[in-house]
């Protein structure tokens, strides 16, 4: 059983008899109070999608939920459902488009390293690789010699995600993006 301070984003915890996904963690250190930090966690019920905010002391013990992660690839989108196929046994998993809206910004047809997260054999969410490669669909024209300065410009990627890129990057380039920080890393 890990302490609240050891819980990471996208972990699944068993809390109040339900399984929740930790989507956001804010750490705060109260002033003038002996003791440790407080961890405010925004958690989503994996079954209903309902959101709760809970605050834990760093010493509070939490139960990790029993999760299975299966390697998968993007298959197709069908209305409100997005279908992924298991890379090993070809099982199809349908996820609600709204539930994985943030993750869809990083997924194209050829994204590698996706994992479908299962709780009791039911797909509940998507785990992304640390970096993804995406094409730039629109950005300002590149500036010759722009790599000498550290200025950036916004670029819209093929999935609709907007990231800041260096001035020497142009439309049509393929770039690597850090998923957690939503930042440009390098040309692909």
JSON list of C-alpha atoms in Angstrom, two decimals:
[
{"chain": "A", "resi": 1, "resn": "UNK", "atom": "CA", "xyz": [0.00, 0.00, 0.00]},
{"chain": "A", "resi": 2, "resn": "UNK", "atom": "CA", "xyz": [1.68, 3.22, -1.12]},
{"chain": "A", "resi": 3, "resn": "UNK", "atom": "CA", "xyz": [1.44, 6.51, 0.75]},
{"chain": "A", "resi": 4, "resn": "UNK", "atom": "CA", "xyz": [-0.35, 9.47, -0.86]},
{"chain": "A", "resi": 5, "resn": "UNK", "atom": "CA", "xyz": [3.03, 11.07, -1.61]},
{"chain": "A", "resi": 6, "resn": "UNK", "atom": "CA", "xyz": [3.96, 8.07, -3.78]},
{"chain": "A", "resi": 7, "resn": "UNK", "atom": "CA", "xyz": [0.86, 8.15, -5.98]},
{"chain": "A", "resi": 8, "resn": "UNK", "atom": "CA", "xyz": [1.50, 9.34, -9.55]},
{"chain": "A", "resi": 9, "resn": "UNK", "atom": "CA", "xyz": [-0.78, 10.79, -12.22]},
{"chain": "A", "resi": 10, "resn": "UNK", "atom": "CA", "xyz": [-2.82, 8.17, -14.12]},
{"chain": "A", "resi": 11, "resn": "UNK", "atom": "CA", "xyz": [-2.61, 5.72, -11.21]},
{"chain": "A", "resi": 12, "resn": "UNK", "atom": "CA", "xyz": [-5.74, 3.81, -10.27]},
{"chain": "A", "resi": 13, "resn": "UNK", "atom": "CA", "xyz": [-6.68, 3.80, -6.61]},
{"chain": "A", "resi": 14, "resn": "UNK", "atom": "CA", "xyz": [-9.32, 1.92, -4.68]},
{"chain": "A", "resi": 15, "resn": "UNK", "atom": "CA", "xyz": [-11.08, 4.55, -2.55]},
{"chain": "A", "resi": 16, "resn": "UNK", "atom": "CA", "xyz": [-14.43, 4.27, -0.73]},
{"chain": "A", "resi": 17, "resn": "UNK", "atom": "CA", "xyz": [-15.09, 0.93, -2.41]},
{"chain": "A", "resi": 18, "resn": "UNK", "atom": "CA", "xyz": [-14.76, 2.35, -5.94]},
{"chain": "A", "resi": 19, "resn": "UNK", "atom": "CA", "xyz": [-11.92, 2.48, -8.44]},
{"chain": "A", "resi": 20, "resn": "UNK", "atom": "CA", "xyz": [-10.73, 5.98, -9.35]},
{"chain": "A", "resi": 21, "resn": "UNK", "atom": "CA", "xyz": [-8.21, 7.25, -11.85]},
{"chain": "A", "resi": 22, "resn": "UNK", "atom": "CA", "xyz": [-5.94, 10.01, -10.53]},
{"chain": "A", "resi": 23, "resn": "UNK", "atom": "CA", "xyz": [-5.90, 12.64, -13.30]},
{"chain": "A", "resi": 24, "resn": "UNK", "atom": "CA", "xyz": [-4.32, 15.58, -11.47]},
{"chain": "A", "resi": 25, "resn": "UNK", "atom": "CA", "xyz": [-2.25, 16.02, -8.29]},
{"chain": "A", "resi": 26, "resn": "UNK", "atom": "CA", "xyz": [-1.51, 19.33, -6.57]},
{"chain": "A", "resi": 27, "resn": "UNK", "atom": "CA", "xyz": [1.01, 19.31, -3.76]},
{"chain": "A", "resi": 28, "resn": "UNK", "atom": "CA", "xyz": [0.83, 22.04, -1.14]},
{"chain": "A", "resi": 29, "resn": "UNK", "atom": "CA", "xyz": [2.86, 22.70, 1.96]},
{"chain": "A", "resi": 30, "resn": "UNK", "atom": "CA", "xyz": [0.77, 24.56, 4.55]},
{"chain": "A", "resi": 31, "resn": "UNK", "atom": "CA", "xyz": [2.64, 27.46, 6.19]},
{"chain": "A", "resi": 32, "resn": "UNK", "atom": "CA", "xyz": [3.39, 27.36, 9.90]},
{"chain": "A", "resi": 33, "resn": "UNK", "atom": "CA", "xyz": [2.09, 23.84, 10.41]},
{"chain": "A", "resi": 34, "resn": "UNK", "atom": "CA", "xyz": [4.14, 20.98, 11.64]},
{"chain": "A", "resi": 35, "resn": "UNK", "atom": "CA", "xyz": [3.79, 17.91, 9.50]},
{"chain": "A", "resi": 36, "resn": "UNK", "atom": "CA", "xyz": [4.01, 17.06, 5.87]},
{"chain": "A", "resi": 37, "resn": "UNK", "atom": "CA", "xyz": [2.59, 18.14, 2.59]},
{"chain": "A", "resi": 38, "resn": "UNK", "atom": "CA", "xyz": [-1.00, 17.89, 1.46]},
{"chain": "A", "resi": 39, "resn": "UNK", "atom": "CA", "xyz": [-1.89, 16.22, -1.83]},
{"chain": "A", "resi": 40, "resn": "UNK", "atom": "CA", "xyz": [-5.10, 17.34, -3.52]},
{"chain": "A", "resi": 41, "resn": "UNK", "atom": "CA", "xyz": [-6.09, 14.75, -6.10]},
{"chain": "A", "resi": 42, "resn": "UNK", "atom": "CA", "xyz": [-8.67, 15.10, -8.84]},
{"chain": "A", "resi": 43, "resn": "UNK", "atom": "CA", "xyz": [-9.99, 11.61, -9.41]},
{"chain": "A", "resi": 44, "resn": "UNK", "atom": "CA", "xyz": [-12.44, 10.16, -11.93]},
{"chain": "A", "resi": 45, "resn": "UNK", "atom": "CA", "xyz": [-14.57, 7.09, -11.32]},
{"chain": "A", "resi": 46, "resn": "UNK", "atom": "CA", "xyz": [-13.46, 4.54, -13.95]},
{"chain": "A", "resi": 47, "resn": "UNK", "atom": "CA", "xyz": [-17.00, 3.22, -14.41]},
{"chain": "A", "resi": 48, "resn": "UNK", "atom": "CA", "xyz": [-19.24, 6.32, -14.29]},
{"chain": "A", "resi": 49, "resn": "UNK", "atom": "CA", "xyz": [-16.67, 9.01, -15.15]},
{"chain": "A", "resi": 50, "resn": "UNK", "atom": "CA", "xyz": [-17.84, 11.16, -12.21]},
{"chain": "A", "resi": 51, "resn": "UNK", "atom": "CA", "xyz": [-15.21, 13.48, -10.74]},
{"chain": "A", "resi": 52, "resn": "UNK", "atom": "CA", "xyz": [-14.22, 13.93, -7.10]},
{"chain": "A", "resi": 53, "resn": "UNK", "atom": "CA", "xyz": [-11.54, 16.06, -5.45]},
{"chain": "A", "resi": 54, "resn": "UNK", "atom": "CA", "xyz": [-9.94, 14.66, -2.31]},
{"chain": "A", "resi": 55, "resn": "UNK", "atom": "CA", "xyz": [-7.10, 15.91, -0.13]},
{"chain": "A", "resi": 56, "resn": "UNK", "atom": "CA", "xyz": [-4.71, 13.48, 1.53]},
{"chain": "A", "resi": 57, "resn": "UNK", "atom": "CA", "xyz": [-1.83, 13.93, 3.97]},
{"chain": "A", "resi": 58, "resn": "UNK", "atom": "CA", "xyz": [1.46, 12.59, 2.66]},
{"chain": "A", "resi": 59, "resn": "UNK", "atom": "CA", "xyz": [1.34, 9.77, 5.22]},
{"chain": "A", "resi": 60, "resn": "UNK", "atom": "CA", "xyz": [-2.20, 8.58, 4.27]},
{"chain": "A", "resi": 61, "resn": "UNK", "atom": "CA", "xyz": [-2.17, 5.06, 2.86]},
{"chain": "A", "resi": 62, "resn": "UNK", "atom": "CA", "xyz": [-4.06, 4.36, -0.38]},
{"chain": "A", "resi": 63, "resn": "UNK", "atom": "CA", "xyz": [-4.86, 1.07, -2.10]},
{"chain": "A", "resi": 64, "resn": "UNK", "atom": "CA", "xyz": [-3.81, 0.71, -5.71]},
{"chain": "A", "resi": 65, "resn": "UNK", "atom": "CA", "xyz": [-6.53, -0.83, -7.85]},
{"chain": "A", "resi": 66, "resn": "UNK", "atom": "CA", "xyz": [-6.04, -4.01, -9.85]},
{"chain": "A", "resi": 67, "resn": "UNK", "atom": "CA", "xyz": [-5.39, -2.80, -13.39]},
{"chain": "A", "resi": 68, "resn": "UNK", "atom": "CA", "xyz": [-4.36, -4.56, -16.55]},
{"chain": "A", "resi": 69, "resn": "UNK", "atom": "CA", "xyz": [-2.57, -2.71, -19.32]},
{"chain": "A", "resi": 70, "resn": "UNK", "atom": "CA", "xyz": [-2.76, -4.18, -22.82]},
{"chain": "A", "resi": 71, "resn": "UNK", "atom": "CA", "xyz": [-0.70, -2.96, -25.80]},
{"chain": "A", "resi": 72, "resn": "UNK", "atom": "CA", "xyz": [-3.02, -1.59, -28.48]},
{"chain": "A", "resi": 73, "resn": "UNK", "atom": "CA", "xyz": [-3.17, 0.37, -31.72]},
{"chain": "A", "resi": 74, "resn": "UNK", "atom": "CA", "xyz": [-5.69, 2.93, -32.89]},
{"chain": "A", "resi": 75, "resn": "UNK", "atom": "CA", "xyz": [-8.22, 1.19, -35.13]},
{"chain": "A", "resi": 76, "resn": "UNK", "atom": "CA", "xyz": [-11.02, 3.61, -36.04]},
{"chain": "A", "resi": 77, "resn": "UNK", "atom": "CA", "xyz": [-13.41, 6.24, -34.70]},
{"chain": "A", "resi": 78, "resn": "UNK", "atom": "CA", "xyz": [-17.14, 5.56, -34.83]},
{"chain": "A", "resi": 79, "resn": "UNK", "atom": "CA", "xyz": [-19.31, 8.48, -33.69]},
{"chain": "A", "resi": 80, "resn": "UNK", "atom": "CA", "xyz": [-18.88, 8.81, -29.92]},
{"chain": "A", "resi": 81, "resn": "UNK", "atom": "CA", "xyz": [-16.76, 5.65, -29.67]},
{"chain": "A", "resi": 82, "resn": "UNK", "atom": "CA", "xyz": [-13.08, 5.24, -30.51]},
{"chain": "A", "resi": 83, "resn": "UNK", "atom": "CA", "xyz": [-11.96, 1.67, -31.15]},
{"chain": "A", "resi": 84, "resn": "UNK", "atom": "CA", "xyz": [-8.51, 0.29, -30.34]},
{"chain": "A", "resi": 85, "resn": "UNK", "atom": "CA", "xyz": [-7.25, -3.17, -31.21]},
{"chain": "A", "resi": 86, "resn": "UNK", "atom": "CA", "xyz": [-5.12, -5.31, -28.89]},
{"chain": "A", "resi": 87, "resn": "UNK", "atom": "CA", "xyz": [-1.69, -5.76, -30.50]},
{"chain": "A", "resi": 88, "resn": "UNK", "atom": "CA", "xyz": [-1.34, -9.35, -29.28]},
{"chain": "A", "resi": 89, "resn": "UNK", "atom": "CA", "xyz": [-4.74, -11.10, -29.42]},
{"chain": "A", "resi": 90, "resn": "UNK", "atom": "CA", "xyz": [-6.61, -8.60, -31.69]},
{"chain": "A", "resi": 91, "resn": "UNK", "atom": "CA", "xyz": [-9.43, -7.97, -29.18]},
{"chain": "A", "resi": 92, "resn": "UNK", "atom": "CA", "xyz": [-11.24, -4.71, -29.91]},
{"chain": "A", "resi": 93, "resn": "UNK", "atom": "CA", "xyz": [-11.74, -2.17, -27.11]},
{"chain": "A", "resi": 94, "resn": "UNK", "atom": "CA", "xyz": [-14.25, 0.68, -27.42]},
{"chain": "A", "resi": 95, "resn": "UNK", "atom": "CA", "xyz": [-13.69, 3.84, -25.40]},
{"chain": "A", "resi": 96, "resn": "UNK", "atom": "CA", "xyz": [-15.97, 6.87, -25.16]},
{"chain": "A", "resi": 97, "resn": "UNK", "atom": "CA", "xyz": [-14.52, 9.79, -27.16]},
{"chain": "A", "resi": 98, "resn": "UNK", "atom": "CA", "xyz": [-15.30, 12.26, -24.35]},
{"chain": "A", "resi": 99, "resn": "UNK", "atom": "CA", "xyz": [-13.53, 10.16, -21.70]},
{"chain": "A", "resi": 100, "resn": "UNK", "atom": "CA", "xyz": [-10.25, 10.15, -23.67]},
{"chain": "A", "resi": 101, "resn": "UNK", "atom": "CA", "xyz": [-10.49, 13.61, -25.29]},
{"chain": "A", "resi": 102, "resn": "UNK", "atom": "CA", "xyz": [-7.10, 14.74, -23.88]},
{"chain": "A", "resi": 103, "resn": "UNK", "atom": "CA", "xyz": [-5.36, 11.56, -25.03]},
{"chain": "A", "resi": 104, "resn": "UNK", "atom": "CA", "xyz": [-6.82, 11.80, -28.55]},
{"chain": "A", "resi": 105, "resn": "UNK", "atom": "CA", "xyz": [-4.79, 15.00, -29.10]},
{"chain": "A", "resi": 106, "resn": "UNK", "atom": "CA", "xyz": [-1.65, 12.81, -29.15]},
{"chain": "A", "resi": 107, "resn": "UNK", "atom": "CA", "xyz": [-2.92, 9.91, -31.26]},
{"chain": "A", "resi": 108, "resn": "UNK", "atom": "CA", "xyz": [-2.61, 9.46, -35.02]},
{"chain": "A", "resi": 109, "resn": "UNK", "atom": "CA", "xyz": [-3.08, 6.28, -37.09]},
{"chain": "A", "resi": 110, "resn": "UNK", "atom": "CA", "xyz": [0.57, 5.29, -36.65]},
{"chain": "A", "resi": 111, "resn": "UNK", "atom": "CA", "xyz": [1.11, 6.11, -32.95]},
{"chain": "A", "resi": 112, "resn": "UNK", "atom": "CA", "xyz": [3.13, 3.34, -31.29]},
{"chain": "A", "resi": 113, "resn": "UNK", "atom": "CA", "xyz": [3.25, 2.39, -27.60]},
{"chain": "A", "resi": 114, "resn": "UNK", "atom": "CA", "xyz": [-0.44, 2.88, -26.69]},
{"chain": "A", "resi": 115, "resn": "UNK", "atom": "CA", "xyz": [-1.86, 0.89, -23.79]},
{"chain": "A", "resi": 116, "resn": "UNK", "atom": "CA", "xyz": [-5.55, 0.26, -23.09]},
{"chain": "A", "resi": 117, "resn": "UNK", "atom": "CA", "xyz": [-6.17, 0.17, -19.33]},
{"chain": "A", "resi": 118, "resn": "UNK", "atom": "CA", "xyz": [-8.61, -2.52, -18.18]},
{"chain": "A", "resi": 119, "resn": "UNK", "atom": "CA", "xyz": [-10.37, -2.85, -14.82]},
{"chain": "A", "resi": 120, "resn": "UNK", "atom": "CA", "xyz": [-12.12, -6.21, -14.45]},
{"chain": "A", "resi": 121, "resn": "UNK", "atom": "CA", "xyz": [-11.64, -6.83, -18.21]},
{"chain": "A", "resi": 122, "resn": "UNK", "atom": "CA", "xyz": [-13.53, -3.63, -19.13]},
{"chain": "A", "resi": 123, "resn": "UNK", "atom": "CA", "xyz": [-11.61, -0.87, -20.97]},
{"chain": "A", "resi": 124, "resn": "UNK", "atom": "CA", "xyz": [-11.61, 2.34, -18.91]},
{"chain": "A", "resi": 125, "resn": "UNK", "atom": "CA", "xyz": [-8.84, 4.55, -20.30]},
{"chain": "A", "resi": 126, "resn": "UNK", "atom": "CA", "xyz": [-5.78, 4.94, -22.44]},
{"chain": "A", "resi": 127, "resn": "UNK", "atom": "CA", "xyz": [-2.13, 5.18, -21.36]},
{"chain": "A", "resi": 128, "resn": "UNK", "atom": "CA", "xyz": [0.15, 7.07, -23.74]},
{"chain": "A", "resi": 129, "resn": "UNK", "atom": "CA", "xyz": [3.86, 6.63, -24.41]},
{"chain": "A", "resi": 130, "resn": "UNK", "atom": "CA", "xyz": [6.14, 9.39, -22.98]},
{"chain": "A", "resi": 131, "resn": "UNK", "atom": "CA", "xyz": [6.72, 10.87, -26.46]},
{"chain": "A", "resi": 132, "resn": "UNK", "atom": "CA", "xyz": [4.77, 10.79, -29.72]},
{"chain": "A", "resi": 133, "resn": "UNK", "atom": "CA", "xyz": [5.60, 11.82, -33.28]},
{"chain": "A", "resi": 134, "resn": "UNK", "atom": "CA", "xyz": [3.08, 14.07, -35.02]},
{"chain": "A", "resi": 135, "resn": "UNK", "atom": "CA", "xyz": [2.95, 16.10, -38.24]},
{"chain": "A", "resi": 136, "resn": "UNK", "atom": "CA", "xyz": [2.61, 19.88, -38.24]},
{"chain": "A", "resi": 137, "resn": "UNK", "atom": "CA", "xyz": [-0.47, 20.85, -40.26]},
{"chain": "A", "resi": 138, "resn": "UNK", "atom": "CA", "xyz": [-0.17, 24.61, -39.85]},
{"chain": "A", "resi": 139, "resn": "UNK", "atom": "CA", "xyz": [2.39, 27.11, -38.57]},
{"chain": "A", "resi": 140, "resn": "UNK", "atom": "CA", "xyz": [3.91, 30.43, -39.61]},
{"chain": "A", "resi": 141, "resn": "UNK", "atom": "CA", "xyz": [6.57, 30.24, -42.34]},
{"chain": "A", "resi": 142, "resn": "UNK", "atom": "CA", "xyz": [10.01, 29.19, -41.12]},
{"chain": "A", "resi": 143, "resn": "UNK", "atom": "CA", "xyz": [12.67, 31.85, -40.70]},
{"chain": "A", "resi": 144, "resn": "UNK", "atom": "CA", "xyz": [16.09, 31.16, -42.20]},
{"chain": "A", "resi": 145, "resn": "UNK", "atom": "CA", "xyz": [18.65, 31.29, -39.42]},
{"chain": "A", "resi": 146, "resn": "UNK", "atom": "CA", "xyz": [15.84, 31.04, -36.86]},
{"chain": "A", "resi": 147, "resn": "UNK", "atom": "CA", "xyz": [17.62, 28.26, -35.01]},
{"chain": "A", "resi": 148, "resn": "UNK", "atom": "CA", "xyz": [20.11, 30.75, -33.54]},
{"chain": "A", "resi": 149, "resn": "UNK", "atom": "CA", "xyz": [17.45, 32.37, -31.36]},
{"chain": "A", "resi": 150, "resn": "UNK", "atom": "CA", "xyz": [15.30, 30.74, -28.71]},
{"chain": "A", "resi": 151, "resn": "UNK", "atom": "CA", "xyz": [12.05, 32.32, -29.93]},
{"chain": "A", "resi": 152, "resn": "UNK", "atom": "CA", "xyz": [9.08, 30.08, -30.55]},
{"chain": "A", "resi": 153, "resn": "UNK", "atom": "CA", "xyz": [5.85, 30.19, -32.53]},
{"chain": "A", "resi": 154, "resn": "UNK", "atom": "CA", "xyz": [2.60, 28.22, -32.21]},
{"chain": "A", "resi": 155, "resn": "UNK", "atom": "CA", "xyz": [2.13, 25.18, -34.44]},
{"chain": "A", "resi": 156, "resn": "UNK", "atom": "CA", "xyz": [-1.11, 23.25, -34.98]},
{"chain": "A", "resi": 157, "resn": "UNK", "atom": "CA", "xyz": [-0.50, 19.51, -35.26]},
{"chain": "A", "resi": 158, "resn": "UNK", "atom": "CA", "xyz": [-2.45, 17.00, -37.35]},
{"chain": "A", "resi": 159, "resn": "UNK", "atom": "CA", "xyz": [-4.51, 16.00, -34.27]},
{"chain": "A", "resi": 160, "resn": "UNK", "atom": "CA", "xyz": [-5.52, 19.58, -33.40]},
{"chain": "A", "resi": 161, "resn": "UNK", "atom": "CA", "xyz": [-3.01, 19.97, -30.56]},
{"chain": "A", "resi": 162, "resn": "UNK", "atom": "CA", "xyz": [-1.21, 23.34, -30.49]},
{"chain": "A", "resi": 163, "resn": "UNK", "atom": "CA", "xyz": [2.41, 23.45, -29.21]},
{"chain": "A", "resi": 164, "resn": "UNK", "atom": "CA", "xyz": [5.16, 26.04, -29.28]},
{"chain": "A", "resi": 165, "resn": "UNK", "atom": "CA", "xyz": [7.95, 25.17, -31.74]},
{"chain": "A", "resi": 166, "resn": "UNK", "atom": "CA", "xyz": [11.26, 26.89, -32.67]},
{"chain": "A", "resi": 167, "resn": "UNK", "atom": "CA", "xyz": [11.13, 29.38, -35.55]},
{"chain": "A", "resi": 168, "resn": "UNK", "atom": "CA", "xyz": [13.04, 27.11, -37.98]},
{"chain": "A", "resi": 169, "resn": "UNK", "atom": "CA", "xyz": [10.29, 24.44, -37.96]},
{"chain": "A", "resi": 170, "resn": "UNK", "atom": "CA", "xyz": [7.83, 24.62, -40.87]},
{"chain": "A", "resi": 171, "resn": "UNK", "atom": "CA", "xyz": [4.46, 23.21, -41.97]},
{"chain": "A", "resi": 172, "resn": "UNK", "atom": "CA", "xyz": [4.72, 19.52, -42.94]},
{"chain": "A", "resi": 173, "resn": "UNK", "atom": "CA", "xyz": [7.61, 18.74, -40.57]},
{"chain": "A", "resi": 174, "resn": "UNK", "atom": "CA", "xyz": [7.26, 15.73, -38.28]},
{"chain": "A", "resi": 175, "resn": "UNK", "atom": "CA", "xyz": [8.13, 16.48, -34.66]},
{"chain": "A", "resi": 176, "resn": "UNK", "atom": "CA", "xyz": [8.46, 14.66, -31.33]},
{"chain": "A", "resi": 177, "resn": "UNK", "atom": "CA", "xyz": [6.20, 15.92, -28.54]},
{"chain": "A", "resi": 178, "resn": "UNK", "atom": "CA", "xyz": [6.54, 15.26, -24.80]},
{"chain": "A", "resi": 179, "resn": "UNK", "atom": "CA", "xyz": [3.07, 13.98, -23.82]},
{"chain": "A", "resi": 180, "resn": "UNK", "atom": "CA", "xyz": [3.07, 14.97, -20.14]},
{"chain": "A", "resi": 181, "resn": "UNK", "atom": "CA", "xyz": [4.38, 18.52, -20.64]},
{"chain": "A", "resi": 182, "resn": "UNK", "atom": "CA", "xyz": [2.77, 19.05, -24.08]},
{"chain": "A", "resi": 183, "resn": "UNK", "atom": "CA", "xyz": [6.08, 20.44, -25.33]},
{"chain": "A", "resi": 184, "resn": "UNK", "atom": "CA", "xyz": [8.14, 20.22, -28.52]},
{"chain": "A", "resi": 185, "resn": "UNK", "atom": "CA", "xyz": [11.19, 17.97, -28.07]},
{"chain": "A", "resi": 186, "resn": "UNK", "atom": "CA", "xyz": [12.85, 17.70, -31.50]},
{"chain": "A", "resi": 187, "resn": "UNK", "atom": "CA", "xyz": [12.33, 16.97, -35.15]},
{"chain": "A", "resi": 188, "resn": "UNK", "atom": "CA", "xyz": [11.38, 13.35, -35.73]}
]
